[in-house]
Coordinates of N, CA, C and O and ligand atoms in Angstrom, one line a residue:
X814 N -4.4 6.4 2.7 CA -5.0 7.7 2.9 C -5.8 8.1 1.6 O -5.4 7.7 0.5
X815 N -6.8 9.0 1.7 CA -7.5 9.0 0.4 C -6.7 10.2 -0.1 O -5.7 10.7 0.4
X816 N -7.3 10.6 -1.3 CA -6.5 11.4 -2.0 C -7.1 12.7 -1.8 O -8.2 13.1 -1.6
X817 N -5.7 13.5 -2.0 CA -5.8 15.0 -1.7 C -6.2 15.7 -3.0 O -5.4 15.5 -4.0
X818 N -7.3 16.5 -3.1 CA -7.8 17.1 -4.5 C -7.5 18.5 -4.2 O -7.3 18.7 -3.0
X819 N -7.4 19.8 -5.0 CA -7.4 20.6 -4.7 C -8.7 21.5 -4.1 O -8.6 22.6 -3.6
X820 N -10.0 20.7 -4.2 CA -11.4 20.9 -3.9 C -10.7 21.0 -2.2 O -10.6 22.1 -1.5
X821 N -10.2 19.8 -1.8 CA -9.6 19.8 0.0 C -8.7 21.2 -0.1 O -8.9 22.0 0.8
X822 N -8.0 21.4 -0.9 CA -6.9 22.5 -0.6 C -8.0 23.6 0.2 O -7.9 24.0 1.4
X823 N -8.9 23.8 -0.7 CA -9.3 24.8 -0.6 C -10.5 24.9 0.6 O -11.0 25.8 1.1
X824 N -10.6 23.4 0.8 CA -12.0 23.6 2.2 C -11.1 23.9 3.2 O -11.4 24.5 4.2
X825 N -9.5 23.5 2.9 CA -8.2 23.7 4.2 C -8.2 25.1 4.3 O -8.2 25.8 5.3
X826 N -8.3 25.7 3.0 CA -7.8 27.7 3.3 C -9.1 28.3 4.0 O -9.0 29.2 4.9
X827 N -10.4 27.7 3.5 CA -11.3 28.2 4.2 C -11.6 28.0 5.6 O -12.2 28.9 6.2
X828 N -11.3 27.0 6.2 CA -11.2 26.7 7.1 C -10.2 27.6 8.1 O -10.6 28.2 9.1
X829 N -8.7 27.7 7.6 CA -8.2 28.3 8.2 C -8.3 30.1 7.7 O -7.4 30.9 7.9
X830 N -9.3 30.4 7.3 CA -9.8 32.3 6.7 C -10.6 31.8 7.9 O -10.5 32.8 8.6
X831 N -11.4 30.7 8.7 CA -12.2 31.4 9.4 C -11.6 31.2 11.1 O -12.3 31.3 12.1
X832 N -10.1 31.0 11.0 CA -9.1 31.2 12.5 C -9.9 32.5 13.0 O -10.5 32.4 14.0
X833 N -9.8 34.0 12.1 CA -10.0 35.0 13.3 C -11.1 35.1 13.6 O -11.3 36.0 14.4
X834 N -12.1 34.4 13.4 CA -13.4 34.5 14.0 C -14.0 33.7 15.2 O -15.2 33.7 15.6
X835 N -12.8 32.8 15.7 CA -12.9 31.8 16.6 C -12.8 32.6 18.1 O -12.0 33.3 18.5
X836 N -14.1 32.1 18.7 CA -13.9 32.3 20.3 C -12.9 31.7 21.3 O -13.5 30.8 21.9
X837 N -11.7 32.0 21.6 CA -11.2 30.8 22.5 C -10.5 32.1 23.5 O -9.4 32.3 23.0
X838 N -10.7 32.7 24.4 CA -10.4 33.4 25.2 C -9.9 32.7 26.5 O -9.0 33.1 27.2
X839 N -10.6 31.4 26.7 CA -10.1 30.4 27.7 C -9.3 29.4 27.3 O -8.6 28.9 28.2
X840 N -9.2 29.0 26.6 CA -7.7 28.0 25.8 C -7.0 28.8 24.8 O -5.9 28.3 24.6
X841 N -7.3 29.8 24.2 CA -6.3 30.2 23.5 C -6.0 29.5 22.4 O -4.9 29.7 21.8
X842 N -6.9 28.6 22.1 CA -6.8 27.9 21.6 C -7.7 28.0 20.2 O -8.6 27.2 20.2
X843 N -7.6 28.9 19.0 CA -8.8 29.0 18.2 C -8.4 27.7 17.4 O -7.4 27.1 17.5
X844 N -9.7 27.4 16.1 CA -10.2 26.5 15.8 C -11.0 27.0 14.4 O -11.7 28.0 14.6
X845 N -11.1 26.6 13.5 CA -11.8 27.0 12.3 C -12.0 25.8 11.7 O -11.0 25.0 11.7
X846 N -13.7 25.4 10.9 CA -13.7 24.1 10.2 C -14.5 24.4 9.4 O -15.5 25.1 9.7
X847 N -14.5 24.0 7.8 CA -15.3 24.1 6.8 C -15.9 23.2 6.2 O -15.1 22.3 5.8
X848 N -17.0 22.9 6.0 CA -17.8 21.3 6.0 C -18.1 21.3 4.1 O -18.3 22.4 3.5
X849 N -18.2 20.4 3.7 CA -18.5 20.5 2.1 C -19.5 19.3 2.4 O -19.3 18.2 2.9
X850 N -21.1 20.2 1.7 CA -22.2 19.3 1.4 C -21.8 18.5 0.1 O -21.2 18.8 -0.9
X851 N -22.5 16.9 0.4 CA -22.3 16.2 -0.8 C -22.9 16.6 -2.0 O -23.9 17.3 -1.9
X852 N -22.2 16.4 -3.2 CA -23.0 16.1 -4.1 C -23.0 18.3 -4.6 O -23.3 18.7 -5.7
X853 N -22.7 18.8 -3.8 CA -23.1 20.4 -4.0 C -22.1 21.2 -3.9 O -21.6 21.0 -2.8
X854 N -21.5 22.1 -4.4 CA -20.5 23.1 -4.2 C -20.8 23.9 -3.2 O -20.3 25.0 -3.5
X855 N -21.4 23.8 -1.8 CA -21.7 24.1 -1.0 C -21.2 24.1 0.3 O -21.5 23.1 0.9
X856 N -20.6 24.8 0.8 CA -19.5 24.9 2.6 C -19.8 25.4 3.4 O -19.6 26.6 3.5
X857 N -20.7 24.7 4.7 CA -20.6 25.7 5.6 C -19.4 25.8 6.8 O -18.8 24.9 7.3
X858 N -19.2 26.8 6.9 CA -18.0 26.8 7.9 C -18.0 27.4 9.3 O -18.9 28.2 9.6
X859 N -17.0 27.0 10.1 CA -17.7 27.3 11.9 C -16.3 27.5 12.5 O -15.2 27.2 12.1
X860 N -16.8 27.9 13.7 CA -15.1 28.3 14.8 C -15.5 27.7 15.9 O -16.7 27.3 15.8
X861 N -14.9 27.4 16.9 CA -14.9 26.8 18.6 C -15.7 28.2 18.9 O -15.5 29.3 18.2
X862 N -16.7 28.2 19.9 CA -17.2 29.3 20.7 C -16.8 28.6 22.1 O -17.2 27.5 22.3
X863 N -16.1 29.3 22.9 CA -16.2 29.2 24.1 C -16.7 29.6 25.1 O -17.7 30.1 24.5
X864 N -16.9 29.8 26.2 CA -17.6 30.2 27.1 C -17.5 30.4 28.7 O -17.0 29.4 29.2
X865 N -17.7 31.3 29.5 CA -16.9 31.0 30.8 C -17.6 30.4 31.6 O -17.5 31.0 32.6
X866 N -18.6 29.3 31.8 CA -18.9 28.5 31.9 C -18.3 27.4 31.2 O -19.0 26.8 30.4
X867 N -16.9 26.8 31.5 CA -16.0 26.3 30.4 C -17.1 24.8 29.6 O -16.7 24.2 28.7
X868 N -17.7 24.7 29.9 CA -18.1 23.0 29.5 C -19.2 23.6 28.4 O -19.4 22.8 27.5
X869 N -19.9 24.9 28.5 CA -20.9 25.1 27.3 C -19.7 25.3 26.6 O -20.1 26.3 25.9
X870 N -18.5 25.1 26.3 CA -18.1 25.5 25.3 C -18.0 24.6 23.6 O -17.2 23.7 23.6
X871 N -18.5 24.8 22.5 CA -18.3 24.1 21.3 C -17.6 23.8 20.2 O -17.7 24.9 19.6
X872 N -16.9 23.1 19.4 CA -16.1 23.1 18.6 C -16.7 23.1 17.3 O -17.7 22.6 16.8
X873 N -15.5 24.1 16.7 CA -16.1 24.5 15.1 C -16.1 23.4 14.2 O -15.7 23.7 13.0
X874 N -16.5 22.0 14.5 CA -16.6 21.5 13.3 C -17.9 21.0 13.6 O -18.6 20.3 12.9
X875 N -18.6 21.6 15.2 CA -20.0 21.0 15.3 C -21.1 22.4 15.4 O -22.2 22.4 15.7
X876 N -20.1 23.4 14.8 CA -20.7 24.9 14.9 C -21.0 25.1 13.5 O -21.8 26.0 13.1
X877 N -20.2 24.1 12.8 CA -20.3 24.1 10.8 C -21.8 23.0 10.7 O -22.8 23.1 10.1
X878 N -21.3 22.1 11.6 CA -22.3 20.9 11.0 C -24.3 21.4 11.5 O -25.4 20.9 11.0
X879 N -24.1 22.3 12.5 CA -25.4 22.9 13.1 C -25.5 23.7 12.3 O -26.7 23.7 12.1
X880 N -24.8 25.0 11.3 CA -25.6 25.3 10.6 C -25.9 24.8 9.3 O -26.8 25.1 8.6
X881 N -24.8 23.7 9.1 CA -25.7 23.2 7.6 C -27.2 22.6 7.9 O -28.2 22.8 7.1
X882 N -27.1 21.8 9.2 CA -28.9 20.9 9.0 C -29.5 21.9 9.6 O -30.7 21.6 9.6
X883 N -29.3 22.9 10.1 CA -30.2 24.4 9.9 C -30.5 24.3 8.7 O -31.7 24.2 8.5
X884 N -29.7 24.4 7.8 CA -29.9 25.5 6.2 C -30.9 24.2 5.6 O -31.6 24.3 4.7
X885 N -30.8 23.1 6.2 CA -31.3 21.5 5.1 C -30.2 20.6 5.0 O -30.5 19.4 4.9
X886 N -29.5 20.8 5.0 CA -28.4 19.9 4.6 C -27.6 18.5 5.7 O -27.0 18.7 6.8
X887 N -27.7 17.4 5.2 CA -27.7 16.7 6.2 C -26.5 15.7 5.7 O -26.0 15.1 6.6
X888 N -26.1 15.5 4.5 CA -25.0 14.9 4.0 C -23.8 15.6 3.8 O -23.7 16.8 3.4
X889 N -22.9 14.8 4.0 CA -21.3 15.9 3.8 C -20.2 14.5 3.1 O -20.2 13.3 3.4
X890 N -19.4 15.3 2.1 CA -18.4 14.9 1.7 C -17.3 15.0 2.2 O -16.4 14.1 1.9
X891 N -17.1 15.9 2.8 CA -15.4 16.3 4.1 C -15.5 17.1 4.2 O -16.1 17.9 3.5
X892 N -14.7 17.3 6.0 CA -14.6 18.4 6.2 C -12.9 18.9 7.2 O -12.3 18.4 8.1
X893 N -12.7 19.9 6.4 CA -11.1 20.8 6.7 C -11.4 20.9 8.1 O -12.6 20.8 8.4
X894 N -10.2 21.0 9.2 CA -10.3 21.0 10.6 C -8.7 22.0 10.4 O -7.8 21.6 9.7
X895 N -8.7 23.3 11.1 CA -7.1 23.8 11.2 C -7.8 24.6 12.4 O -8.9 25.0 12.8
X896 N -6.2 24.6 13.1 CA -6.1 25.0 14.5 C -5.2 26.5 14.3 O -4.7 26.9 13.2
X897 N -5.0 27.2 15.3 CA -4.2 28.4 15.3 C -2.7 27.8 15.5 O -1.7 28.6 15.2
X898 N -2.4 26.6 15.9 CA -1.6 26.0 16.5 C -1.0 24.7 16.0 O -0.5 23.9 16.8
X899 N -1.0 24.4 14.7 CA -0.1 23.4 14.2 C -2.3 22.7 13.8 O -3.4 23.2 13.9
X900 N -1.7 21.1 13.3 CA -2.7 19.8 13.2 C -3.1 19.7 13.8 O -2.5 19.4 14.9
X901 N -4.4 19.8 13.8 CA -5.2 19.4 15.2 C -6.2 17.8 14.5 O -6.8 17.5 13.4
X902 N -6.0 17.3 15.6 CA -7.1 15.6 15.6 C -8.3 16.0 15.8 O -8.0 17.1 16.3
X903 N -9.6 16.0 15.7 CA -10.8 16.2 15.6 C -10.9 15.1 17.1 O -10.3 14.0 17.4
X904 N -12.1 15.8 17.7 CA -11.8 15.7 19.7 C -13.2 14.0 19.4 O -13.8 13.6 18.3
X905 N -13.4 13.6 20.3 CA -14.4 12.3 19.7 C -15.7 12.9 19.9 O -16.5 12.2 19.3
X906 N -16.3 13.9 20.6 CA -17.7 14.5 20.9 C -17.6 14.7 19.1 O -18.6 14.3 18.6
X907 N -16.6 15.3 18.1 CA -17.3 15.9 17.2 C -17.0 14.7 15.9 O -17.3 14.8 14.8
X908 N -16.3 13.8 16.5 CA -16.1 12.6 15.6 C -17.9 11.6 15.5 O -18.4 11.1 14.5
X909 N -18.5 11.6 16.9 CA -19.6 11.0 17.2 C -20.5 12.1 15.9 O -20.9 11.9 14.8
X910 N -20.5 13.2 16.8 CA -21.2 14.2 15.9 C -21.8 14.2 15.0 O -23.0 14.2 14.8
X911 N -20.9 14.4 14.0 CA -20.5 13.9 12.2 C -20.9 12.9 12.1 O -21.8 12.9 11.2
X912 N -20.6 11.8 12.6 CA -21.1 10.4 12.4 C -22.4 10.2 12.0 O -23.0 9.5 11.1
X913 N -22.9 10.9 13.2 CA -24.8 10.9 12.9 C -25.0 11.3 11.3 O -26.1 11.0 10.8
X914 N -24.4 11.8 10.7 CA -24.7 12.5 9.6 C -24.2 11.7 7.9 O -24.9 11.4 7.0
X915 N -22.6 11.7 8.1 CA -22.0 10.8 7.2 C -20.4 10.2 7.7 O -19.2 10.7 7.8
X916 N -20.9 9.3 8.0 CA -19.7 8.7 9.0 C -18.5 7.9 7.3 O -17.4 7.4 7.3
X917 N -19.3 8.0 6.5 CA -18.1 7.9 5.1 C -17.4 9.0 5.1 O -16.2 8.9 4.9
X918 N -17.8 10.1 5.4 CA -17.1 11.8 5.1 C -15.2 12.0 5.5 O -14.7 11.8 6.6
X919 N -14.7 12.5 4.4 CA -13.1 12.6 4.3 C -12.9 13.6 5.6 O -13.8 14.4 5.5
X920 N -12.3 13.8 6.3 CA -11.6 14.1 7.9 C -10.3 14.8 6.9 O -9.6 14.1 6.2
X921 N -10.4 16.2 7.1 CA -8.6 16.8 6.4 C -8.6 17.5 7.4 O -9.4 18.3 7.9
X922 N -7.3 17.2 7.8 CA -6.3 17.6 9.0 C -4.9 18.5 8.6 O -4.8 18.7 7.4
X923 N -4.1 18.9 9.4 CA -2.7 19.0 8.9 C -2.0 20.4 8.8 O -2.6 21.2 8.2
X924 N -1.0 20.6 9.1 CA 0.2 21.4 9.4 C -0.7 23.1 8.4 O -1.2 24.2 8.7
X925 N -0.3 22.5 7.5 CA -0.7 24.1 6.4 C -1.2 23.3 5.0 O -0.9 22.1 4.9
X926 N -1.9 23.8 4.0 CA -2.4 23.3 2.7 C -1.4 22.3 1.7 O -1.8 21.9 0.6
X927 N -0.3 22.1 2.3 CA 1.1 21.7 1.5 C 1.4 20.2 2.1 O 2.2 19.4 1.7
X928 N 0.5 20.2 3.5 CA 0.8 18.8 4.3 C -0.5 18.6 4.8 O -0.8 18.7 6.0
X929 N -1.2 18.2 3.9 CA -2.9 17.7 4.5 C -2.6 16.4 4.8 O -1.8 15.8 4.1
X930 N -3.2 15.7 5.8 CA -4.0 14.5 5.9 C -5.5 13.9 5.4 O -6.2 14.8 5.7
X931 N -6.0 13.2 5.1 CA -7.4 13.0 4.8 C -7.5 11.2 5.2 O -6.8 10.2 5.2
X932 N -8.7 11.5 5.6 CA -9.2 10.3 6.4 C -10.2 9.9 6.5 O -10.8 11.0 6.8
X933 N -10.8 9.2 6.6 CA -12.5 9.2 6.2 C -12.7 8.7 7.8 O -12.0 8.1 8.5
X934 N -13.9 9.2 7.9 CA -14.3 9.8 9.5 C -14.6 8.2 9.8 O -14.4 8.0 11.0
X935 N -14.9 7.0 9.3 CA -15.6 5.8 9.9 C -13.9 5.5 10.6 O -13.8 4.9 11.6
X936 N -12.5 6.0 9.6 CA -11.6 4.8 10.3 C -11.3 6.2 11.6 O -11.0 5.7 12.7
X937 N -11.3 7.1 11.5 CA -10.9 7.9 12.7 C -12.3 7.7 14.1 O -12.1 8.3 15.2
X938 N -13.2 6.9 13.8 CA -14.1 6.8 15.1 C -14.9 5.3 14.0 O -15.7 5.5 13.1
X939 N -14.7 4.1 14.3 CA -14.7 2.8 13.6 C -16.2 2.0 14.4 O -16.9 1.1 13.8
X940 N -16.5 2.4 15.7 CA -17.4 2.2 16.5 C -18.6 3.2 17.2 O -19.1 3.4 18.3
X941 N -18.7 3.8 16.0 CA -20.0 5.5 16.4 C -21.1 4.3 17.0 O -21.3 3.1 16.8
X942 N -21.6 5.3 17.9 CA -22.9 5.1 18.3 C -24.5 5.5 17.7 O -25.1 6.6 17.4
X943 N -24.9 4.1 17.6 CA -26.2 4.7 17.3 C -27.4 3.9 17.9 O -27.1 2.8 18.4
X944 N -28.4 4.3 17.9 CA -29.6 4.0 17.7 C -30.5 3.2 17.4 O -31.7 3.5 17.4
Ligands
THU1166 N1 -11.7 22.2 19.7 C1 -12.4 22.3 18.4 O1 -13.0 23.3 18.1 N2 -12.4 21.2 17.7 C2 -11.7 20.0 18.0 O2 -11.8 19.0 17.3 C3 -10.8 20.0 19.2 C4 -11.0 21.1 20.2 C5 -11.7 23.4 20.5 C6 -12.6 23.3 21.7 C7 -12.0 24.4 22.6 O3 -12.6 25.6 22.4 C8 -10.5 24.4 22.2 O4 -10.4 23.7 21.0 C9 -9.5 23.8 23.2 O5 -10.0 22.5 23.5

């Protein structure tokens, strides 16, 4: 497992500061992710929007990564994933996702700031699709 820096502690707290902003009225299920650009002290961060049209609905680690290559930003160093609801695994639509982007990028997962996981996004999806 790679190593946990306090840089991760802190994409984990932001990630989970942005739980109440998560739409999930149909799973109940909120979602908060905070993305760190390479190379820059820079995070954008995103929640699940859902929708009652259940299938437009999106997860917040592809709600972070849309507005960074909005802002310009197209490389990432890691990104924090916390759920309202214990560790959540990052779903494979948003493992593909990422990939497009920086499929080296650290994956931190896990319980609360005191029991992170990190994982670099190529071994958590080892066969992305491309082009
Ligand atoms: N969800 C995410 O935001 N990220 C994931 O990696 C897993 C799932 C959201 C989508 C949906 O709003 C809710 O969690 C339940 O599936």
């Amino acid at each position: 497992m790679a190593e946990i820096t306090e840089r991760y502690r802190d994409l984990f707290i932001q990630a989970k500061q942005m739980l109440k902003n998560a739409y999930a009225p149909y799973s109940g299920f909120p979602v908060g992710a905070a993305l760190l650009v390479k190379g820059e002290d820079k995070v954008f961060t995103g929640v699940n929007v859902e929708n009652a049209s259940y299938g437009a609905a999106i997860c917040a680690e592809r709600t972070a990564c849309t507005a960074a290559v909005a802002a310009g930003y197209r490389e990432f160093e890691a990104v924090a994933v916390v759920s309202g609801r214990g560790a959540v695994p990052m779903c494979g639509i948003c493992r593909q996702f990422l990939s497009e982007f920086s499929p080296e990028m650290d994956v931190i997962t896990g319980e609360d700031e005191d029991h992170l996981e990190v994982r670099k996004l190529c071994e958590l999806l080892p066969e992305s699709f491309k082009l």
